[in-house]
Short mmCIF file of N, CA, C and O in Angstrom, two decimals:
data_model
loop_
_atom_site.label_atom_id
_atom_site.label_comp_id
_atom_site.label_asym_id
_atom_site.label_seq_id
_atom_site.Cartn_x
_atom_site.Cartn_y
_atom_site.Cartn_z
N MET A 1 7.35 24.23 3.01
CA MET A 1 6.96 23.09 3.80
C MET A 1 5.82 22.33 3.13
O MET A 1 5.80 21.11 3.17
N ALA A 2 4.90 23.03 2.51
CA ALA A 2 3.79 22.35 1.84
C ALA A 2 4.27 21.47 0.70
O ALA A 2 3.71 20.42 0.45
N ASP A 3 5.33 21.90 0.01
CA ASP A 3 5.86 21.10 -1.09
C ASP A 3 6.37 19.77 -0.59
O ASP A 3 6.14 18.74 -1.22
N LYS A 4 7.04 19.78 0.55
CA LYS A 4 7.58 18.55 1.12
C LYS A 4 6.42 17.60 1.51
O LYS A 4 6.46 16.41 1.24
N ARG A 5 5.39 18.18 2.10
CA ARG A 5 4.22 17.36 2.48
C ARG A 5 3.51 16.82 1.26
O ARG A 5 3.02 15.68 1.26
N LEU A 6 3.44 17.59 0.19
CA LEU A 6 2.80 17.12 -1.04
C LEU A 6 3.60 15.96 -1.64
O LEU A 6 3.02 14.95 -2.06
N ILE A 7 4.90 16.07 -1.66
CA ILE A 7 5.75 15.01 -2.18
C ILE A 7 5.56 13.75 -1.35
O ILE A 7 5.43 12.64 -1.89
N GLN A 8 5.53 13.90 -0.03
CA GLN A 8 5.33 12.72 0.82
C GLN A 8 3.95 12.10 0.55
O GLN A 8 3.80 10.88 0.52
N ALA A 9 2.95 12.94 0.35
CA ALA A 9 1.59 12.45 0.09
C ALA A 9 1.55 11.72 -1.25
O ALA A 9 0.88 10.69 -1.38
N MET A 10 2.26 12.22 -2.23
CA MET A 10 2.29 11.56 -3.54
C MET A 10 2.91 10.17 -3.46
O MET A 10 2.54 9.28 -4.23
N HIS A 11 3.82 9.98 -2.54
CA HIS A 11 4.45 8.67 -2.37
C HIS A 11 3.48 7.63 -1.79
O HIS A 11 3.76 6.43 -1.87
N LEU A 12 2.36 8.08 -1.25
CA LEU A 12 1.34 7.17 -0.73
C LEU A 12 0.57 6.52 -1.88
O LEU A 12 -0.04 5.46 -1.70
N LEU A 13 0.58 7.15 -3.01
CA LEU A 13 -0.18 6.65 -4.16
C LEU A 13 0.54 5.49 -4.84
O LEU A 13 1.75 5.46 -4.89
N ASN A 14 -0.26 4.57 -5.36
CA ASN A 14 0.35 3.51 -6.13
C ASN A 14 0.67 4.03 -7.54
O ASN A 14 0.29 5.15 -7.91
N GLU A 15 1.36 3.23 -8.32
CA GLU A 15 1.82 3.66 -9.65
C GLU A 15 0.67 4.09 -10.57
O GLU A 15 0.74 5.11 -11.25
N LYS A 16 -0.42 3.33 -10.54
CA LYS A 16 -1.55 3.64 -11.41
C LYS A 16 -2.21 4.96 -11.00
O LYS A 16 -2.59 5.77 -11.86
N GLU A 17 -2.33 5.19 -9.68
CA GLU A 17 -2.90 6.46 -9.20
C GLU A 17 -2.02 7.63 -9.60
O GLU A 17 -2.52 8.67 -10.05
N ARG A 18 -0.71 7.49 -9.46
CA ARG A 18 0.21 8.57 -9.87
C ARG A 18 0.11 8.83 -11.37
O ARG A 18 0.12 9.98 -11.80
N LYS A 19 -0.01 7.77 -12.14
CA LYS A 19 -0.13 7.91 -13.60
C LYS A 19 -1.40 8.70 -13.96
O LYS A 19 -1.36 9.60 -14.80
N LEU A 20 -2.51 8.35 -13.31
CA LEU A 20 -3.76 9.07 -13.58
C LEU A 20 -3.67 10.53 -13.16
O LEU A 20 -4.15 11.43 -13.87
N MET A 21 -3.03 10.79 -12.02
CA MET A 21 -2.84 12.17 -11.56
C MET A 21 -2.04 12.96 -12.60
O MET A 21 -2.39 14.09 -12.93
N TYR A 22 -0.97 12.35 -13.08
CA TYR A 22 -0.11 13.03 -14.07
C TYR A 22 -0.90 13.33 -15.33
O TYR A 22 -0.85 14.44 -15.87
N GLN A 23 -1.65 12.34 -15.83
CA GLN A 23 -2.41 12.53 -17.05
C GLN A 23 -3.47 13.63 -16.90
O GLN A 23 -3.67 14.45 -17.79
N ARG A 24 -4.09 13.67 -15.76
CA ARG A 24 -5.17 14.65 -15.53
C ARG A 24 -4.62 16.05 -15.30
O ARG A 24 -5.07 17.03 -15.89
N VAL A 25 -3.62 16.17 -14.45
CA VAL A 25 -3.09 17.48 -14.04
C VAL A 25 -2.13 18.05 -15.07
O VAL A 25 -2.29 19.23 -15.47
N PHE A 26 -1.14 17.32 -15.46
CA PHE A 26 -0.09 17.86 -16.32
C PHE A 26 -0.38 17.72 -17.83
O PHE A 26 -0.04 18.60 -18.61
N GLU A 27 -1.01 16.61 -18.22
CA GLU A 27 -1.33 16.44 -19.61
C GLU A 27 -2.72 16.99 -19.96
O GLU A 27 -3.12 17.03 -21.11
N GLU A 28 -3.48 17.35 -18.92
CA GLU A 28 -4.82 17.95 -19.04
C GLU A 28 -5.77 17.08 -19.88
O GLU A 28 -6.53 17.54 -20.71
N ARG A 29 -5.70 15.78 -19.64
CA ARG A 29 -6.58 14.85 -20.35
C ARG A 29 -7.93 14.77 -19.65
O ARG A 29 -8.02 14.93 -18.43
N ASP A 30 -8.96 14.46 -20.41
CA ASP A 30 -10.27 14.23 -19.80
C ASP A 30 -10.37 12.75 -19.45
O ASP A 30 -9.53 11.94 -19.83
N PHE A 31 -11.42 12.41 -18.70
CA PHE A 31 -11.54 11.05 -18.23
C PHE A 31 -11.76 10.04 -19.35
O PHE A 31 -11.32 8.90 -19.24
N LYS A 32 -12.38 10.47 -20.43
CA LYS A 32 -12.59 9.58 -21.57
C LYS A 32 -11.25 9.17 -22.16
O LYS A 32 -11.00 7.97 -22.43
N GLU A 33 -10.37 10.14 -22.37
CA GLU A 33 -9.02 9.86 -22.90
C GLU A 33 -8.24 8.95 -21.94
O GLU A 33 -7.57 8.02 -22.36
N MET A 34 -8.31 9.28 -20.68
CA MET A 34 -7.59 8.50 -19.68
C MET A 34 -8.07 7.06 -19.66
O MET A 34 -7.27 6.14 -19.55
N ALA A 35 -9.36 6.88 -19.79
CA ALA A 35 -9.94 5.52 -19.80
C ALA A 35 -9.38 4.72 -20.98
O ALA A 35 -9.00 3.56 -20.81
N GLU A 36 -9.33 5.34 -22.12
CA GLU A 36 -8.82 4.65 -23.32
C GLU A 36 -7.34 4.29 -23.16
O GLU A 36 -6.94 3.20 -23.49
N LEU A 37 -6.56 5.25 -22.66
CA LEU A 37 -5.11 5.04 -22.50
C LEU A 37 -4.80 3.94 -21.48
O LEU A 37 -3.80 3.21 -21.62
N ASN A 38 -5.63 3.84 -20.45
CA ASN A 38 -5.35 2.92 -19.35
C ASN A 38 -6.22 1.67 -19.36
O ASN A 38 -6.20 0.89 -18.41
N GLN A 39 -6.97 1.50 -20.44
CA GLN A 39 -7.86 0.33 -20.59
C GLN A 39 -8.76 0.15 -19.36
O GLN A 39 -8.83 -0.91 -18.76
N MET A 40 -9.42 1.26 -19.03
CA MET A 40 -10.36 1.29 -17.91
C MET A 40 -11.64 1.95 -18.41
O MET A 40 -11.63 2.58 -19.47
N THR A 41 -12.67 1.88 -17.59
CA THR A 41 -13.89 2.64 -17.90
C THR A 41 -13.68 4.06 -17.36
O THR A 41 -12.80 4.30 -16.52
N GLU A 42 -14.49 4.99 -17.85
CA GLU A 42 -14.41 6.37 -17.34
C GLU A 42 -14.70 6.38 -15.83
O GLU A 42 -14.04 7.10 -15.08
N ASP A 43 -15.69 5.61 -15.42
CA ASP A 43 -16.04 5.58 -14.00
C ASP A 43 -14.90 5.06 -13.14
O ASP A 43 -14.64 5.58 -12.05
N GLN A 44 -14.19 4.04 -13.63
CA GLN A 44 -13.03 3.53 -12.88
C GLN A 44 -11.94 4.61 -12.77
O GLN A 44 -11.34 4.75 -11.70
N CYS A 45 -11.72 5.34 -13.84
CA CYS A 45 -10.71 6.42 -13.82
C CYS A 45 -11.11 7.48 -12.80
O CYS A 45 -10.27 7.92 -12.01
N LYS A 46 -12.37 7.88 -12.84
CA LYS A 46 -12.83 8.92 -11.91
C LYS A 46 -12.68 8.44 -10.46
O LYS A 46 -12.20 9.17 -9.59
N TRP A 47 -13.11 7.21 -10.22
CA TRP A 47 -13.06 6.66 -8.85
C TRP A 47 -11.63 6.63 -8.35
O TRP A 47 -11.34 7.04 -7.23
N MET A 48 -10.71 6.16 -9.19
CA MET A 48 -9.32 6.05 -8.77
C MET A 48 -8.67 7.44 -8.62
O MET A 48 -7.94 7.71 -7.67
N TYR A 49 -8.96 8.35 -9.54
CA TYR A 49 -8.41 9.71 -9.49
C TYR A 49 -8.87 10.44 -8.23
O TYR A 49 -8.07 10.98 -7.47
N TYR A 50 -10.18 10.43 -7.99
CA TYR A 50 -10.69 11.15 -6.81
C TYR A 50 -10.31 10.46 -5.51
O TYR A 50 -10.12 11.11 -4.48
N GLY A 51 -10.13 9.15 -5.54
CA GLY A 51 -9.61 8.44 -4.38
C GLY A 51 -8.19 8.88 -4.07
O GLY A 51 -7.82 9.06 -2.90
N ALA A 52 -7.38 9.08 -5.10
CA ALA A 52 -6.01 9.55 -4.92
C ALA A 52 -6.01 10.96 -4.35
O ALA A 52 -5.20 11.26 -3.45
N ILE A 53 -6.92 11.80 -4.81
CA ILE A 53 -7.03 13.16 -4.26
C ILE A 53 -7.36 13.11 -2.76
O ILE A 53 -6.78 13.84 -1.96
N ARG A 54 -8.28 12.21 -2.39
CA ARG A 54 -8.63 12.07 -0.97
C ARG A 54 -7.45 11.63 -0.14
O ARG A 54 -7.22 12.14 0.98
N LYS A 55 -6.63 10.69 -0.66
CA LYS A 55 -5.44 10.24 0.06
C LYS A 55 -4.49 11.41 0.30
O LYS A 55 -3.94 11.58 1.38
N ILE A 56 -4.29 12.22 -0.73
CA ILE A 56 -3.37 13.36 -0.62
C ILE A 56 -3.89 14.35 0.38
O ILE A 56 -3.15 14.86 1.24
N ARG A 57 -5.17 14.64 0.34
CA ARG A 57 -5.78 15.59 1.28
C ARG A 57 -5.63 15.12 2.74
O ARG A 57 -5.33 15.89 3.63
N ARG A 58 -5.88 13.81 2.95
CA ARG A 58 -5.76 13.28 4.32
C ARG A 58 -4.30 13.43 4.81
O ARG A 58 -4.09 13.81 5.94
N LYS A 59 -3.37 13.10 3.97
CA LYS A 59 -1.95 13.15 4.36
C LYS A 59 -1.54 14.61 4.67
O LYS A 59 -0.77 14.85 5.56
N MET A 60 -2.13 15.53 3.94
CA MET A 60 -1.74 16.96 4.10
C MET A 60 -2.57 17.64 5.19
O MET A 60 -2.43 18.83 5.40
N GLY A 61 -3.44 16.88 5.86
CA GLY A 61 -4.20 17.43 6.96
C GLY A 61 -5.51 18.06 6.57
O GLY A 61 -6.10 18.81 7.35
N GLY A 62 -6.00 17.76 5.39
CA GLY A 62 -7.27 18.30 4.93
C GLY A 62 -8.42 17.43 5.35
O GLY A 62 -8.41 16.83 6.44
N GLU A 63 -9.41 17.30 4.47
CA GLU A 63 -10.61 16.51 4.78
C GLU A 63 -10.25 15.07 5.11
O GLU A 63 -9.33 14.51 4.58
N LYS A 64 -11.01 14.49 6.01
CA LYS A 64 -10.70 13.14 6.51
C LYS A 64 -11.60 12.11 5.92
O LYS A 64 -12.63 12.24 5.50
#
C-alpha cells in the first residue's frame, strides 16, 4: 500500500522536481553537480529538492 501512495505522491511533483529527485536518489549526485546539470544554483536545487520531499511527506500523511 505504501508503494501506491508513494507513486501517487510522486505524481504531485512537477517535471523539474522529479528530475532532481531522480538525480539525487538514484544517480547519487551532490547538489553542486545537480546545479551544474540543471543550470541552477546549489541553493535553488536544495530548495526545490527539499520542497519536493515535503510534498511527498504531506501526501503520504507525514509532516504537514
